[in-house]
Tab-separated table of C-alpha atoms in Angstrom:
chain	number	residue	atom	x	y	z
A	1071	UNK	CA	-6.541	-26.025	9.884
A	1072	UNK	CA	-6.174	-22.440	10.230
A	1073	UNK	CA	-4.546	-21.995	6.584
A	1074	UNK	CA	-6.284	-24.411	5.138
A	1075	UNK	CA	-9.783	-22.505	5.873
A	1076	UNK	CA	-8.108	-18.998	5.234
A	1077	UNK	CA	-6.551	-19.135	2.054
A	1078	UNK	CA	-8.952	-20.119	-0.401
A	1079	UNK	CA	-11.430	-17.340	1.533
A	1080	UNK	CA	-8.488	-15.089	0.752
A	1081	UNK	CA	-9.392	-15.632	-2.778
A	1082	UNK	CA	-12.591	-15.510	-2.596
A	1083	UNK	CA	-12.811	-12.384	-1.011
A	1084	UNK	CA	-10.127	-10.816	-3.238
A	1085	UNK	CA	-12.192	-11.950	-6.275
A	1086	UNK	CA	-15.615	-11.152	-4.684
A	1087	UNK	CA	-14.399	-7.417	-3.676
A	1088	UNK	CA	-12.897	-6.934	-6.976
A	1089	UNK	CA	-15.293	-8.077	-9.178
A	1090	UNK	CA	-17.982	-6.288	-7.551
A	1091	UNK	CA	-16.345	-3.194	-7.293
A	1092	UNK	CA	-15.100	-3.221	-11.070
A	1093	UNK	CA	-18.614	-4.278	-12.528
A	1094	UNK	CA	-20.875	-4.964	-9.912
A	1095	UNK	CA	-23.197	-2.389	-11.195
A	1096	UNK	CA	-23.680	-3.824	-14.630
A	1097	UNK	CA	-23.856	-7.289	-13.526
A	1098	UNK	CA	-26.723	-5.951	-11.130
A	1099	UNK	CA	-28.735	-4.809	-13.824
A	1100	UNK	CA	-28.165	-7.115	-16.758
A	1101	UNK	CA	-27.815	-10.662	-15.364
A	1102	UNK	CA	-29.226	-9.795	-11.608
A	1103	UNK	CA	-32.432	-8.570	-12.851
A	1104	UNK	CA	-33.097	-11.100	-15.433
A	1105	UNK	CA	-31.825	-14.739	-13.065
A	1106	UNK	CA	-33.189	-12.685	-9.793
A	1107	UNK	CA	-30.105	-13.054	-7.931
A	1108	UNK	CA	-28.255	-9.976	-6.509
A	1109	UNK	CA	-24.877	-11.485	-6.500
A	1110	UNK	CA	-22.878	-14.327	-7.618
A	1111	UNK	CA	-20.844	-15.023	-4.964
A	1112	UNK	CA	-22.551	-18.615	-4.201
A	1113	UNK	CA	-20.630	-19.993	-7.052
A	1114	UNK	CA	-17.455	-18.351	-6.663
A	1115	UNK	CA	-16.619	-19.816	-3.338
A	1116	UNK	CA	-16.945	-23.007	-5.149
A	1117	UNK	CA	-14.302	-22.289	-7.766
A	1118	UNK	CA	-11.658	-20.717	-5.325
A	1119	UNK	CA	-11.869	-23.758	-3.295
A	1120	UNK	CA	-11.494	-26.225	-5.794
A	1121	UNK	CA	-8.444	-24.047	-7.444
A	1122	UNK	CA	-6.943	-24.151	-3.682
A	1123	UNK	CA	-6.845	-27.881	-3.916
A	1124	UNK	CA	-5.440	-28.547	-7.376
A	1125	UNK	CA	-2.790	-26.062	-6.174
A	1126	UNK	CA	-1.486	-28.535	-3.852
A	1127	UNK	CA	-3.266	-26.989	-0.677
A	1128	UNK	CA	-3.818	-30.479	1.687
A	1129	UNK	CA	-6.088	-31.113	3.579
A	1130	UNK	CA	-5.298	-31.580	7.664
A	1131	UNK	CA	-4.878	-35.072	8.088
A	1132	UNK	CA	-7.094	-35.460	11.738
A	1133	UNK	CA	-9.070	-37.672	13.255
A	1134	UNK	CA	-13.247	-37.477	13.398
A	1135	UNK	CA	-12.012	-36.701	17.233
A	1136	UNK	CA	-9.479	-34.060	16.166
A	1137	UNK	CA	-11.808	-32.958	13.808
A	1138	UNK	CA	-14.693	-31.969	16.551
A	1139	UNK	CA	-12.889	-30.561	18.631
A	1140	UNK	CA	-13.462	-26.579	19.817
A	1141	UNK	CA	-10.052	-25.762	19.104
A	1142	UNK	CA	-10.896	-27.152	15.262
A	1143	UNK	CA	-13.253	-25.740	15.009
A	1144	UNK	CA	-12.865	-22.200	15.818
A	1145	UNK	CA	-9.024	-22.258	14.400
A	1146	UNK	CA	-11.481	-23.214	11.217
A	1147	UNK	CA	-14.205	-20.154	11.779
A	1148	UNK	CA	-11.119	-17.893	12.599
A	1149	UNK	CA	-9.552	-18.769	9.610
A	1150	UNK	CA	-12.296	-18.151	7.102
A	1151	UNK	CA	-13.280	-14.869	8.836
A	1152	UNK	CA	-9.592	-13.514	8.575
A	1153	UNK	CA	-9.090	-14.621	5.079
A	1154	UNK	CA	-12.417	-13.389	3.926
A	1155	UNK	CA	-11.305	-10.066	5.384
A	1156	UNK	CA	-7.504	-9.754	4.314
A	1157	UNK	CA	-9.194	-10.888	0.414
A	1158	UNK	CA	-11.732	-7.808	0.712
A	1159	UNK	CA	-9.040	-5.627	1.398
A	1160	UNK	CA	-6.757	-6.750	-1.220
A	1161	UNK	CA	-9.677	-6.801	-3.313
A	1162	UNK	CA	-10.059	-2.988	-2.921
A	1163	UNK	CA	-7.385	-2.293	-5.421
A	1164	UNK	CA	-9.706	-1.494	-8.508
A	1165	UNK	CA	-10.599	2.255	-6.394
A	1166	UNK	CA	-7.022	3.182	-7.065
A	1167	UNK	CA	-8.244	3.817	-11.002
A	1168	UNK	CA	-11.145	5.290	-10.116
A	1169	UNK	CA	-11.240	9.190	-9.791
A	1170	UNK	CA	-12.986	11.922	-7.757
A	1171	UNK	CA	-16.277	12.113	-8.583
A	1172	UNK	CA	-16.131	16.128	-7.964
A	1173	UNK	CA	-13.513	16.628	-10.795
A	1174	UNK	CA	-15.764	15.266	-13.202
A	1175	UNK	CA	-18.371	17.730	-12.276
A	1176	UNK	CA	-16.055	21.113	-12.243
């Protein structure tokens, strides 16, 4: 339950952080401004989910009892926060190619 809640939020959060980093700024101002929206991150979570499951990742076979149980339940919350977290980080990477902003003004 754990993996199965953590790494498609992996994705998500790599693609999110990335994205946003890269060209959040221009997306804010061209498409932001114009549909109201400040990011687009509704609809991604969509797309990394459904690419989780044609890549083969299951879903837990449990039962509706299995399923509401506490220990389901937060192994599912735990997950998601965690992979969320470990996909921003990842999703850091475009700051490597981004330089000092003090050079540019010397």
């Amino acid at each position: 339950v754990f993996f199965h809640n953590a790494l498609p939020f992996v994705g998500f959060g790599f693609l999110d952080n990335a994205i946003m980093i890269a060209a959040g700024t221009q997306i804010e101002l061209s498409i932001g401004v114009v549909l109201g929206i400040s990011t687009m991150a509704g609809n991604l979570a969509g797309y990394v989910e459904a690419l989780a499951s044609r890549l083969g990742l299951s879903i837990p076979d449990l039962t509706p009892k299995q399923a509401d149980m506490w220990q389901t339940r937060l192994s599912a919350h735990l997950g998601k926060a965690i992979g969320v977290t470990i996909g921003c980080i990842l999703g850091m990477f475009p700051l490597l190619f981004f330089g000092d902003e003090e050079e540019k003004l010397e």
